Amino acid sequence: ILGYTEEEMYEFSHNYNDEIIHPDDLERMHQKWDDLMNSAPGQIIEAIARYRKKDGEYIWGYTRKLVSERGVNGEPLKITTVAQDITELINMQVELEKRVSQLEKISYVNAHELRGPVASILGLTNLMAEDGLIGEYNREIMHHLNRTVTKLDKVVNDLVKAAQSSD
């Protein structure tokens, strides 16, 4: 996956993490190594980190490690590792998170854009009813309009709350 020869990998073996692992992932990977060294028989230790390829480019790797052979005192003698390049998956996840964030912002702005006119209509219908600006005949129509706009206001308010809670 990384493009190194077996000899090059052997050269790294004494200091593999510091040579291959991205600096931002080193501390976490050192902890995973400690977890592996202290793992119970048969326990698999999983990790995700960035690994430097021979050409200098980093890829995201997902590894599963297992101490497959132990000494008489239980000390690790042999480790079996299965590694998978998950760079494309990580890149898709990052892109998805960006798009979700953009949609949340759009939703929030649109909900606020709706909220203003709805609040204005509610205010005007209440003002007209209170100040006697409408006749008895139109009062019932205004009451229905007010009730409908109140329902719309609740829907818009729920949209605003949903957009705010996802931030």
Tab-separated table of C-alpha atoms in Angstrom:
chain	number	residue	atom	x	y	z
A	1	ILE	CA	0.000	0.000	0.000
A	2	LEU	CA	2.763	2.439	0.936
A	3	GLY	CA	5.195	1.488	-1.824
A	4	TYR	CA	8.184	0.580	0.347
A	5	THR	CA	10.271	-2.504	-0.240
A	6	GLU	CA	10.482	-5.191	2.421
A	7	GLU	CA	14.032	-4.030	3.219
A	8	GLU	CA	12.887	-0.415	3.656
A	9	MET	CA	10.080	-1.541	5.940
A	10	TYR	CA	12.579	-3.539	7.979
A	11	GLU	CA	14.741	-0.397	8.347
A	12	PHE	CA	11.694	1.434	9.734
A	13	SER	CA	10.806	-1.387	12.124
A	14	HIS	CA	12.798	0.065	15.030
A	15	ASN	CA	11.037	3.430	14.694
A	16	TYR	CA	8.094	2.695	12.410
A	17	ASN	CA	5.559	5.121	13.873
A	18	ASP	CA	7.908	8.100	13.894
A	19	GLU	CA	9.030	7.375	10.311
A	20	ILE	CA	5.692	6.605	8.657
A	21	ILE	CA	2.828	8.039	10.759
A	22	HIS	CA	1.685	11.625	10.223
A	23	PRO	CA	2.942	13.826	13.104
A	24	ASP	CA	-0.617	14.814	14.096
A	25	ASP	CA	-1.520	11.142	14.576
A	26	LEU	CA	1.619	10.041	16.434
A	27	GLU	CA	0.406	10.422	20.018
A	28	ARG	CA	-2.784	8.473	19.337
A	29	MET	CA	-0.865	5.756	17.507
A	30	HIS	CA	1.664	5.445	20.343
A	31	GLN	CA	-1.320	4.843	22.635
A	32	LYS	CA	-2.666	2.215	20.228
A	33	TRP	CA	0.761	0.527	20.283
A	34	ASP	CA	0.659	0.443	24.085
A	35	ASP	CA	-2.856	-1.002	23.878
A	36	LEU	CA	-1.548	-3.696	21.531
A	37	MET	CA	1.414	-4.553	23.755
A	38	ASN	CA	-0.950	-4.937	26.732
A	39	SER	CA	-3.779	-6.616	24.830
A	40	ALA	CA	-5.439	-9.814	25.925
A	41	PRO	CA	-4.852	-12.960	23.854
A	42	GLY	CA	-6.977	-12.749	20.706
A	43	GLN	CA	-7.800	-9.050	21.214
A	44	ILE	CA	-7.725	-6.993	18.003
A	45	ILE	CA	-6.616	-3.360	18.177
A	46	GLU	CA	-8.020	-1.101	15.453
A	47	ALA	CA	-6.647	2.276	14.415
A	48	ILE	CA	-7.072	4.960	11.774
A	49	ALA	CA	-4.143	7.206	10.911
A	50	ARG	CA	-2.356	8.900	8.059
A	51	TYR	CA	0.618	6.990	6.676
A	52	ARG	CA	3.420	8.436	4.537
A	53	LYS	CA	3.928	6.610	1.272
A	54	LYS	CA	7.333	6.227	-0.339
A	55	ASP	CA	6.557	9.159	-2.671
A	56	GLY	CA	5.924	11.413	0.369
A	57	GLU	CA	2.150	11.582	-0.046
A	58	TYR	CA	-0.029	10.645	2.929
A	59	ILE	CA	-2.895	8.213	2.763
A	60	TRP	CA	-5.470	7.323	5.405
A	61	GLY	CA	-5.066	3.783	6.641
A	62	TYR	CA	-7.262	1.553	8.746
A	63	THR	CA	-5.376	-1.200	10.558
A	64	ARG	CA	-6.329	-4.171	12.639
A	65	LYS	CA	-3.490	-5.625	14.714
A	66	LEU	CA	-3.249	-8.746	16.810
A	67	VAL	CA	-0.443	-10.206	18.877
A	68	SER	CA	-0.336	-13.559	17.116
A	69	GLU	CA	2.563	-15.100	19.007
A	70	ARG	CA	3.597	-14.608	22.625
A	71	GLY	CA	6.573	-15.705	24.660
A	72	VAL	CA	6.449	-17.950	27.707
A	73	ASN	CA	5.830	-14.905	29.924
A	74	GLY	CA	3.095	-13.566	27.628
A	75	GLU	CA	5.290	-10.927	25.987
A	76	PRO	CA	4.446	-10.156	22.341
A	77	LEU	CA	6.763	-11.914	19.881
A	78	LYS	CA	4.851	-11.611	16.615
A	79	ILE	CA	2.198	-9.143	15.471
A	80	THR	CA	-0.183	-9.724	12.583
A	81	THR	CA	-1.497	-6.602	10.846
A	82	VAL	CA	-4.211	-6.166	8.243
A	83	ALA	CA	-4.159	-2.721	6.626
A	84	GLN	CA	-6.578	-1.016	4.278
A	85	ASP	CA	-6.289	2.273	2.377
A	86	ILE	CA	-9.399	4.272	3.317
A	87	THR	CA	-8.309	7.614	1.833
A	88	GLU	CA	-11.224	7.756	-0.589
A	89	LEU	CA	-13.695	6.972	2.192
A	90	ILE	CA	-12.238	9.709	4.448
A	91	ASN	CA	-12.297	12.214	1.569
A	92	MET	CA	-15.960	11.396	0.877
A	93	GLN	CA	-16.759	11.783	4.575
A	94	VAL	CA	-15.080	15.211	4.697
A	95	GLU	CA	-16.961	16.313	1.562
A	96	LEU	CA	-20.244	15.041	2.993
A	97	GLU	CA	-19.667	16.963	6.237
A	98	LYS	CA	-19.007	20.155	4.223
A	99	ARG	CA	-22.194	19.724	2.228
A	100	VAL	CA	-24.288	18.995	5.317
A	101	SER	CA	-22.892	22.141	6.922
A	102	GLN	CA	-23.773	24.172	3.820
A	103	LEU	CA	-27.316	22.761	3.808
A	104	GLU	CA	-27.742	23.586	7.491
A	105	LYS	CA	-26.674	27.183	6.855
A	106	ILE	CA	-29.033	27.484	3.885
A	107	SER	CA	-31.874	26.018	5.946
A	108	TYR	CA	-31.191	28.432	8.792
A	109	VAL	CA	-31.094	31.481	6.497
A	110	ASN	CA	-34.235	30.407	4.621
A	111	ALA	CA	-36.131	29.823	7.857
A	112	HIS	CA	-35.208	33.301	9.084
A	113	GLU	CA	-36.181	34.819	5.738
A	114	LEU	CA	-39.638	33.247	6.127
A	115	ARG	CA	-39.964	34.248	9.767
A	116	GLY	CA	-39.929	38.016	9.057
A	117	PRO	CA	-42.929	38.173	6.688
A	118	VAL	CA	-44.918	35.722	8.812
A	119	ALA	CA	-44.360	37.849	11.910
A	120	SER	CA	-45.427	40.957	9.954
A	121	ILE	CA	-48.663	39.323	8.777
A	122	LEU	CA	-49.449	38.191	12.324
A	123	GLY	CA	-48.818	41.666	13.661
A	124	LEU	CA	-51.000	43.313	11.030
A	125	THR	CA	-53.930	40.909	11.517
A	126	ASN	CA	-53.772	41.400	15.293
A	127	LEU	CA	-53.570	45.190	14.890
A	128	MET	CA	-56.514	45.271	12.487
A	129	ALA	CA	-58.645	43.158	14.832
A	130	GLU	CA	-57.735	45.164	17.937
A	131	ASP	CA	-58.158	48.610	16.429
A	132	GLY	CA	-61.525	47.833	14.865
A	133	LEU	CA	-60.244	48.465	11.353
A	134	ILE	CA	-62.338	45.650	9.957
A	135	GLY	CA	-66.058	45.181	9.952
A	136	GLU	CA	-67.891	42.391	11.701
A	137	TYR	CA	-68.255	40.484	8.428
A	138	ASN	CA	-64.472	40.459	7.791
A	139	ARG	CA	-63.574	39.738	11.422
A	140	GLU	CA	-64.242	36.006	10.943
A	141	ILE	CA	-62.117	35.934	7.780
A	142	MET	CA	-59.333	37.760	9.655
A	143	HIS	CA	-59.616	35.261	12.505
A	144	HIS	CA	-59.132	32.336	10.059
A	145	LEU	CA	-56.226	34.156	8.391
A	146	ASN	CA	-54.628	34.752	11.783
A	147	ARG	CA	-55.039	31.100	12.760
A	148	THR	CA	-53.497	29.909	9.474
A	149	VAL	CA	-50.561	32.313	9.723
A	150	THR	CA	-50.022	31.216	13.352
A	151	LYS	CA	-49.696	27.609	12.127
A	152	LEU	CA	-47.233	28.739	9.455
A	153	ASP	CA	-45.302	30.671	12.109
A	154	LYS	CA	-45.017	27.500	14.196
A	155	VAL	CA	-43.670	25.532	11.215
A	156	VAL	CA	-41.104	28.254	10.449
A	157	ASN	CA	-40.164	28.489	14.130
A	158	ASP	CA	-39.624	24.717	14.218
A	159	LEU	CA	-37.357	25.028	11.156
A	160	VAL	CA	-35.321	27.748	12.870
A	161	LYS	CA	-34.975	25.644	16.031
A	162	ALA	CA	-33.935	22.601	13.994
A	163	ALA	CA	-31.314	24.635	12.127
A	164	GLN	CA	-29.995	26.079	15.403
A	165	SER	CA	-29.808	22.717	17.162
A	166	SER	CA	-27.713	21.225	14.350
A	167	ASP	CA	-25.058	23.950	14.643
